[in-house]
Short mmCIF file of C-alpha atoms in Angstrom, two decimals:
data_model
loop_
_atom_site.label_atom_id
_atom_site.label_comp_id
_atom_site.label_asym_id
_atom_site.label_seq_id
_atom_site.Cartn_x
_atom_site.Cartn_y
_atom_site.Cartn_z
CA MET A 1 151.76 257.12 16.42
CA ARG A 2 148.01 256.62 16.10
CA ALA A 3 146.08 259.72 15.01
CA LEU A 4 144.08 261.75 17.56
CA ALA A 5 140.62 262.88 16.50
CA THR A 6 140.23 266.61 15.87
CA TRP A 7 137.28 268.96 15.33
CA GLN A 8 136.74 267.93 11.72
CA ASP A 9 137.39 264.19 11.97
CA LYS A 10 134.52 261.73 11.54
CA CYS A 11 134.75 259.68 14.73
CA ILE A 12 131.25 259.62 16.34
CA ASP A 13 128.71 256.91 15.46
CA SER A 14 125.57 258.70 14.28
CA GLN A 15 123.35 255.69 15.04
CA LEU A 16 123.78 256.21 18.80
CA LEU A 17 123.35 259.68 20.34
CA VAL A 18 122.26 261.34 17.09
CA ALA A 19 119.65 258.70 16.32
CA SER A 20 118.30 258.89 19.90
CA LEU A 21 118.08 262.67 19.66
CA VAL A 22 116.19 262.55 16.36
CA GLY A 23 113.89 259.91 17.82
CA LEU A 24 113.06 262.11 20.82
CA PHE A 25 112.28 265.07 18.56
CA LYS A 26 109.94 262.94 16.47
CA GLN A 27 108.14 261.69 19.60
CA ARG A 28 107.58 265.28 20.76
CA ASP A 29 106.52 266.43 17.26
CA LEU A 30 109.40 268.90 17.15
CA ASP A 31 110.91 270.08 13.87
CA CYS A 32 113.63 267.60 12.81
CA ASP A 33 114.53 269.77 9.83
CA LYS A 34 115.50 272.59 12.21
CA LEU A 35 117.33 270.08 14.36
CA LEU A 36 119.56 268.95 11.49
CA ARG A 37 119.87 272.33 9.77
CA GLY A 38 123.47 273.31 9.09
CA THR A 39 124.91 270.08 10.50
CA GLY A 40 125.54 268.21 7.26
CA ILE A 41 123.63 265.26 8.79
CA PHE A 42 120.59 263.81 7.02
CA ILE A 43 117.98 261.30 8.16
CA THR A 44 119.14 258.88 5.47
CA ASP A 45 122.68 259.08 6.88
CA ILE A 46 121.56 257.97 10.34
CA ARG A 47 120.08 254.80 8.88
CA LYS A 48 123.40 253.79 7.32
CA PRO A 49 125.53 251.32 9.31
CA ASP A 50 128.91 252.68 10.40
CA HIS A 51 127.99 256.27 9.50
CA LEU A 52 130.22 258.70 11.41
CA ILE A 53 130.00 262.41 12.15
CA SER A 54 132.57 264.90 13.40
CA PRO A 55 132.66 266.71 16.77
CA LYS A 56 131.93 269.92 14.84
CA GLN A 57 128.72 268.39 13.46
CA LEU A 58 127.66 267.10 16.87
CA ALA A 59 128.24 270.50 18.50
CA ARG A 60 126.07 272.22 15.87
CA LEU A 61 123.39 269.55 16.33
CA LEU A 62 123.33 270.19 20.08
CA ASP A 63 123.08 273.94 19.54
CA ASN A 64 119.99 273.32 17.40
CA ALA A 65 118.51 270.83 19.84
CA LEU A 66 118.93 272.98 22.96
CA ALA A 67 117.47 276.01 21.16
CA GLN A 68 114.27 274.06 20.42
CA TRP A 69 113.85 271.79 23.44
CA PRO A 70 111.19 273.26 25.77
CA ASN A 71 112.54 271.91 29.09
CA GLY A 72 115.89 271.51 30.81
CA ASP A 73 115.77 267.72 30.79
CA LEU A 74 117.03 266.79 27.31
CA SER A 75 120.38 265.43 28.52
CA PHE A 76 118.68 263.34 31.22
CA LEU A 77 116.13 261.83 28.81
CA LEU A 78 118.88 260.94 26.34
CA GLY A 79 120.87 259.40 29.18
CA GLN A 80 117.94 257.17 30.10
CA LEU A 81 117.77 256.00 26.49
CA TRP A 82 121.49 255.30 26.17
CA PHE A 83 121.68 251.79 27.62
CA PRO A 84 118.53 250.20 26.17
CA SER A 85 119.09 251.82 22.77
CA GLN A 86 122.73 250.80 22.33
CA SER A 87 123.86 247.58 20.75
CA GLY A 88 127.17 245.85 20.24
CA VAL A 89 130.00 244.67 22.39
CA LEU A 90 129.97 247.47 24.99
CA THR A 91 126.39 246.78 26.04
CA SER A 92 126.89 243.02 25.82
CA GLY A 93 130.01 243.20 27.95
CA MET A 94 128.24 245.22 30.63
CA PHE A 95 125.40 242.71 30.69
CA CYS A 96 127.96 239.96 31.26
CA ALA A 97 129.60 241.71 34.22
CA ARG A 98 129.51 239.70 37.46
CA ASP A 99 129.43 242.70 39.76
CA VAL A 100 129.75 246.46 39.99
CA LYS A 101 133.53 246.30 39.72
CA GLU A 102 133.45 244.51 36.36
CA LEU A 103 130.64 246.73 35.10
CA ILE A 104 132.57 249.91 35.92
CA TYR A 105 135.81 248.51 34.55
CA PHE A 106 134.20 247.63 31.24
CA TRP A 107 132.60 251.07 30.87
CA HIS A 108 135.86 252.81 31.79
CA LYS A 109 137.87 250.71 29.35
CA TYR A 110 135.65 250.81 26.28
CA HIS A 111 133.41 253.87 26.62
CA TRP A 112 134.93 255.33 23.42
CA LEU A 113 132.76 252.88 21.46
CA THR A 114 129.62 254.84 22.37
CA GLN A 115 130.67 257.90 24.40
CA PRO A 116 133.86 259.16 22.74
CA TRP A 117 133.48 262.66 24.22
CA LEU A 118 134.58 261.32 27.63
CA GLN A 119 137.97 260.78 29.19
CA THR A 120 137.92 258.89 32.47
CA TRP A 121 140.44 258.48 35.30
CA ARG A 122 140.21 255.94 38.12
CA TRP A 123 141.41 256.21 41.68
CA GLN A 124 140.93 253.97 44.70
CA GLY A 125 141.24 255.47 48.15
CA GLU A 126 141.22 253.56 51.41
CA HIS A 127 137.44 253.37 51.64
CA GLU A 128 136.12 254.77 48.35
CA TRP A 129 136.47 254.26 44.65
CA HIS A 130 136.59 257.41 42.52
CA PHE A 131 136.08 258.29 38.87
CA LEU A 132 137.26 261.61 37.45
CA LEU A 133 135.65 262.73 34.18
CA SER A 134 137.15 265.07 31.60
CA LEU A 135 135.67 266.01 28.24
CA ASP A 136 137.28 265.21 24.92
CA LEU A 137 136.63 266.20 21.29
CA GLY A 138 136.15 269.89 22.09
CA MET A 139 132.86 269.34 23.91
CA HIS A 140 133.70 271.59 26.87
CA ARG A 141 131.36 274.30 25.47
CA HIS A 142 128.54 271.88 26.26
CA LYS A 143 130.23 270.69 29.45
CA GLN A 144 127.13 270.63 31.63
CA PHE A 145 125.07 268.85 28.96
CA PHE A 146 127.62 266.09 28.40
CA ILE A 147 128.24 265.53 32.10
CA GLU A 148 124.49 265.26 32.69
CA LEU A 149 124.14 262.94 29.69
CA SER A 150 127.04 260.68 30.62
CA LEU A 151 126.18 260.40 34.31
CA SER A 152 122.46 259.84 33.76
CA SER A 153 123.28 257.11 31.24
CA PHE A 154 125.61 255.47 33.75
CA MET A 155 123.00 255.67 36.53
CA ALA A 156 120.31 254.19 34.26
CA CYS A 157 122.66 251.37 33.28
CA PHE A 158 123.51 250.72 36.92
CA LYS A 159 119.83 250.53 37.90
CA GLN A 160 118.98 248.19 35.05
CA LEU A 161 121.85 245.80 35.73
CA LEU A 162 121.80 245.95 39.53
CA GLY A 163 118.06 246.34 40.12
CA GLN A 164 118.49 249.34 42.43
CA ALA A 165 119.52 252.97 42.36
CA TRP A 166 123.20 253.89 42.41
CA ARG A 167 124.54 254.96 45.82
CA GLY A 168 127.39 257.40 46.10
CA SER A 169 128.41 261.05 45.83
CA ILE A 170 129.10 263.29 42.85
CA CYS A 171 131.00 266.57 42.56
CA PHE A 172 130.22 268.77 39.55
CA PRO A 173 132.70 271.26 38.01
CA TYR A 174 130.19 274.12 37.72
CA PRO A 175 127.76 276.07 39.96
CA ALA A 176 124.47 274.54 41.06
CA PRO A 177 122.18 274.63 37.98
CA ASP A 178 118.62 275.92 37.73
CA ASN A 179 117.31 272.39 37.04
CA LEU A 180 118.53 271.11 40.40
CA ALA A 181 115.41 268.95 40.85
CA HIS A 182 116.58 266.79 37.92
CA TYR A 183 119.92 266.27 39.64
CA TYR A 184 118.28 264.99 42.81
CA LYS A 185 115.95 262.78 40.78
CA TYR A 186 118.64 261.10 38.69
CA PHE A 187 121.80 261.38 40.83
CA GLY A 188 120.63 261.24 44.43
CA MET A 189 121.06 263.78 47.22
CA ASP A 190 124.81 263.62 47.93
CA LEU A 191 125.85 266.27 45.40
CA ARG A 192 128.36 269.09 45.44
CA PHE A 193 129.05 271.87 42.97
CA ASP A 194 131.87 274.24 42.05
CA ALA A 195 134.37 271.37 42.26
CA PRO A 196 137.68 271.50 40.36
CA LEU A 197 136.74 268.37 38.37
CA CYS A 198 133.80 266.05 37.95
CA ARG A 199 134.19 263.28 40.51
CA ILE A 200 132.02 260.20 41.12
CA SER A 201 132.64 258.34 44.39
CA MET A 202 131.35 255.04 45.75
CA ALA A 203 132.11 253.00 48.86
CA LYS A 204 134.49 250.16 47.98
CA ASN A 205 132.35 247.58 49.75
CA LEU A 206 129.67 248.11 47.09
CA LEU A 207 131.98 247.05 44.25
CA ARG A 208 131.26 243.35 44.84
CA GLN A 209 127.52 243.83 44.59
CA PRO A 210 126.41 241.19 42.05
CA SER A 211 124.69 241.96 38.78
CA LEU A 212 121.18 240.62 38.20
CA PHE A 213 122.66 238.77 35.24
CA ALA A 214 125.68 237.38 37.13
CA ASN A 215 124.47 233.77 37.16
CA GLN A 216 123.86 233.89 33.42
CA SER A 217 127.34 235.24 32.72
CA LEU A 218 129.28 232.39 34.35
CA LEU A 219 130.09 229.28 32.37
CA TYR A 220 131.71 227.51 35.31
CA SER A 221 132.15 227.71 39.06
CA GLN A 222 135.22 229.66 40.10
CA PRO A 223 137.70 227.93 42.42
CA GLU A 224 138.10 230.08 45.51
CA ASN A 225 141.81 230.64 44.93
CA VAL A 226 141.40 231.86 41.35
CA ASP A 227 140.88 235.53 40.57
CA THR A 228 139.84 236.19 36.98
CA HIS A 229 139.55 239.94 37.43
CA CYS A 230 141.82 242.05 35.29
CA ALA A 231 145.23 242.80 36.70
CA GLU A 232 144.49 246.51 36.39
CA ASP A 233 141.51 246.10 38.75
CA ALA A 234 143.79 245.57 41.73
CA GLN A 235 144.55 248.40 44.15
CA LEU A 236 146.17 251.10 42.07
CA PRO A 237 149.81 251.99 42.76
CA SER A 238 151.09 255.27 44.12
CA ALA A 239 149.70 258.58 42.91
CA SER A 240 152.54 259.25 40.51
CA GLN A 241 151.79 256.00 38.68
CA SER A 242 148.02 255.73 38.96
CA CYS A 243 147.34 259.06 37.29
CA ILE A 244 148.00 257.58 33.85
CA HIS A 245 145.05 255.18 33.93
CA GLY A 246 142.89 257.38 31.75
CA GLU A 247 143.97 255.84 28.45
CA ALA A 248 141.20 254.37 26.36
CA ALA A 249 143.20 251.46 25.05
CA SER A 250 145.24 249.71 27.72
CA PRO A 251 147.19 246.45 27.63
CA ALA A 252 145.30 243.22 27.04
CA LEU A 253 143.51 241.60 29.95
CA ASP A 254 145.68 239.35 32.06
CA ILE A 255 143.48 236.33 32.77
CA GLN A 256 144.53 233.37 34.91
CA PRO A 257 144.64 230.43 34.72
CA LEU A 258 144.75 229.93 30.97
CA GLN A 259 143.38 226.40 31.05
CA LEU A 260 140.00 227.53 32.40
CA PRO A 261 137.29 228.34 29.83
CA LEU A 262 136.64 232.02 29.27
CA ARG A 263 133.55 233.61 30.75
CA PRO A 264 131.27 235.56 28.38
CA GLN A 265 132.45 238.83 29.93
CA LEU A 266 136.01 238.01 28.91
CA ASN A 267 134.89 237.08 25.41
CA MET A 268 133.10 240.44 25.28
CA ALA A 269 136.26 242.18 26.50
CA LYS A 270 138.18 240.60 23.65
CA ALA A 271 135.49 241.62 21.17
CA ALA A 272 135.38 245.17 22.58
CA ARG A 273 139.15 245.45 22.36
CA GLN A 274 139.07 244.28 18.74
CA ALA A 275 136.28 246.77 17.94
CA LEU A 276 138.23 249.57 19.61
CA PHE A 277 141.46 248.82 17.77
CA ALA A 278 139.60 248.53 14.47
CA GLN A 279 138.58 252.18 14.68
CA GLU A 280 140.63 254.90 13.06
CA PHE A 281 140.56 256.94 16.29
CA ARG A 282 140.58 255.86 19.93
CA LEU A 283 141.25 259.24 21.54
CA GLY A 284 140.59 262.85 20.76
CA LEU A 285 143.29 265.50 20.59
CA ALA A 286 142.58 266.90 24.07
CA ALA A 287 142.58 263.46 25.70
CA GLY A 288 145.79 262.44 23.96
CA ILE A 289 147.57 265.61 25.08
CA ARG A 290 146.36 265.17 28.67
CA LEU A 291 147.71 261.62 28.77
CA LYS A 292 151.14 262.70 27.65
CA LEU A 293 151.16 265.62 30.09
CA MET A 294 150.19 263.29 32.93
CA ARG A 295 153.45 261.43 32.38
CA ARG A 296 155.76 264.42 32.04
CA THR A 297 155.76 268.18 31.57
CA LEU A 298 156.04 269.19 27.93
CA SER A 299 156.09 272.58 26.23
CA LEU A 300 153.82 273.20 23.25
CA PRO A 301 156.70 272.84 20.73
CA GLU A 302 157.75 269.58 22.39
CA MET A 303 154.17 268.26 22.24
CA ALA A 304 153.85 269.30 18.60
CA GLN A 305 157.04 267.40 17.80
CA ILE A 306 155.69 264.26 19.49
CA LEU A 307 152.42 264.60 17.56
CA GLU A 308 154.43 265.14 14.36
CA ILE A 309 152.78 268.46 13.51
CA SER A 310 153.95 272.06 13.67
CA PRO A 311 153.31 274.21 16.77
CA ALA A 312 151.11 276.50 14.65
CA THR A 313 148.99 273.55 13.50
CA LEU A 314 148.60 272.32 17.07
CA LYS A 315 147.48 275.78 18.21
CA ARG A 316 145.01 275.99 15.32
CA ARG A 317 143.51 272.55 15.94
CA LEU A 318 143.06 273.28 19.63
CA GLY A 319 141.61 276.68 18.79
CA GLU A 320 138.97 275.05 16.58
CA MET A 321 137.80 273.21 19.69
CA GLY A 322 137.82 276.36 21.79
CA LEU A 323 140.87 275.16 23.71
CA ASN A 324 144.44 276.25 24.21
CA TYR A 325 147.49 274.33 25.30
CA GLY A 326 147.77 276.14 28.62
CA GLN A 327 144.28 274.96 29.63
CA LEU A 328 145.17 271.32 29.04
CA ALA A 329 148.53 271.70 30.81
CA ASP A 330 146.82 273.25 33.85
CA GLU A 331 144.11 270.58 33.94
CA SER A 332 146.66 267.78 33.73
CA ARG A 333 148.71 269.33 36.53
CA LEU A 334 145.55 269.71 38.61
CA ILE A 335 144.63 266.03 38.20
CA ARG A 336 148.13 264.98 39.16
CA ALA A 337 148.14 267.37 42.11
CA LEU A 338 144.86 265.91 43.41
CA TYR A 339 146.32 262.42 43.20
CA PHE A 340 149.41 263.52 45.12
CA LEU A 341 147.33 265.29 47.76
CA ALA A 342 145.59 261.99 48.51
CA GLU A 343 148.92 260.58 49.64
CA PRO A 344 149.62 261.55 53.31
CA GLU A 345 153.38 261.43 52.82
CA GLN A 346 153.31 264.03 50.04
CA ASP A 347 153.89 267.64 51.13
CA ALA A 348 153.69 270.85 49.11
CA HIS A 349 157.43 270.82 48.37
CA SER A 350 157.49 267.27 46.97
CA ILE A 351 154.31 267.87 44.94
CA ALA A 352 155.72 271.11 43.53
CA SER A 353 158.88 269.27 42.48
CA SER A 354 156.89 266.43 40.88
CA LEU A 355 154.82 268.94 38.89
CA SER A 356 157.89 270.89 37.76
CA PHE A 357 157.12 274.03 39.78
CA SER A 358 160.06 276.10 40.94
CA ASP A 359 158.93 276.02 44.57
CA ALA A 360 155.99 275.24 46.86
CA SER A 361 154.75 278.85 46.89
CA ASN A 362 154.46 278.86 43.11
CA PHE A 363 152.54 275.58 43.27
CA ARG A 364 150.13 276.94 45.91
CA ARG A 365 149.44 280.07 43.85
CA SER A 366 148.77 278.02 40.72
CA PHE A 367 146.53 275.58 42.59
CA LYS A 368 144.45 278.44 43.98
CA ARG A 369 144.13 279.86 40.47
CA TRP A 370 142.87 276.49 39.22
CA THR A 371 140.42 275.76 42.03
CA GLY A 372 139.86 278.94 44.03
CA GLN A 373 141.25 277.16 47.11
CA LEU A 374 144.64 276.31 48.55
CA PRO A 375 145.90 272.69 48.21
CA GLY A 376 145.14 271.87 51.84
CA TYR A 377 141.42 272.28 51.16
CA PHE A 378 141.57 269.27 48.82
CA ARG A 379 144.11 267.26 50.84
CA TYR A 380 141.76 264.28 51.19
CA TRP A 381 139.53 264.87 48.15
CA LEU A 382 140.61 261.50 46.71
CA ALA A 383 141.75 259.86 49.94
#
């Protein structure tokens, strides 16, 4: 089994977020020595190609940065820099996207290449498309920062490639922050807080909105009866199956017909897949555990056996990230429960059985502990 990145593993490209952060501090004449103090990162390191840092180093760097930064907009400024400052196959593939659907798919599929602290889950309701975001690599201590960073980077990318602001709604998994004006500026007005998970939603009729670069990304005219979208882009199956689509590395793209020449976006998908598989890590420990728990309920000893480590080692590695196994088990059950609640035919008894609860009452009590509300309150949260 492929290794999952832990707190000490070097798995984050320092030439991306770290380099952008150092650049911002230099522009503002802030002390870069204080920024890097205690991180084990040096300016000369950032200039080296393929230089990697660990989640532990990144967390210390952010502690230093937030202690010095004078305003509450650091995450938003870094998010605006993310797309123009990145290079490589992820950016190239997004530039080659024909429409919003391909753009989102590419980001979802290969975000580990530049934003490895994210884990993403897709869901399509009758009228809306949804993204659920979880944090990986032990970054939950900086949850608000990384959600702001990731979403502002996505919105900036969307605006650059589509030529207009993103339209949709966002739910945030924390109370309304003090810097609410930044949220309205970068994310729009349809915002909610104190949600069980971070959710991004968009009307499905916007998914076919063409990219400004669409004409440049086509090498040929598509016959009307040919669909070269990925097979996974079709309407997702039932809730019990669709909840596993958070994996960073999924099966190869299924492109038809084979005799047609590949579009640049598909060449970029191949290159991105090769780049992803060339890396030592493609998931962090938290994300890997969530994926396995989404498929079936496992005790900590059972999970440790699958990961080929001892239960004590698993507890210790999660503890280094400020996590425990119960948290990840509850979050995975919550995600699955929300998927099930979007299905009208699912009742509390069937959901409880699917999630390995003894009865519906036990499920309701647990759900209220997770969210502060009974399941019925979120019945159509992903509908």
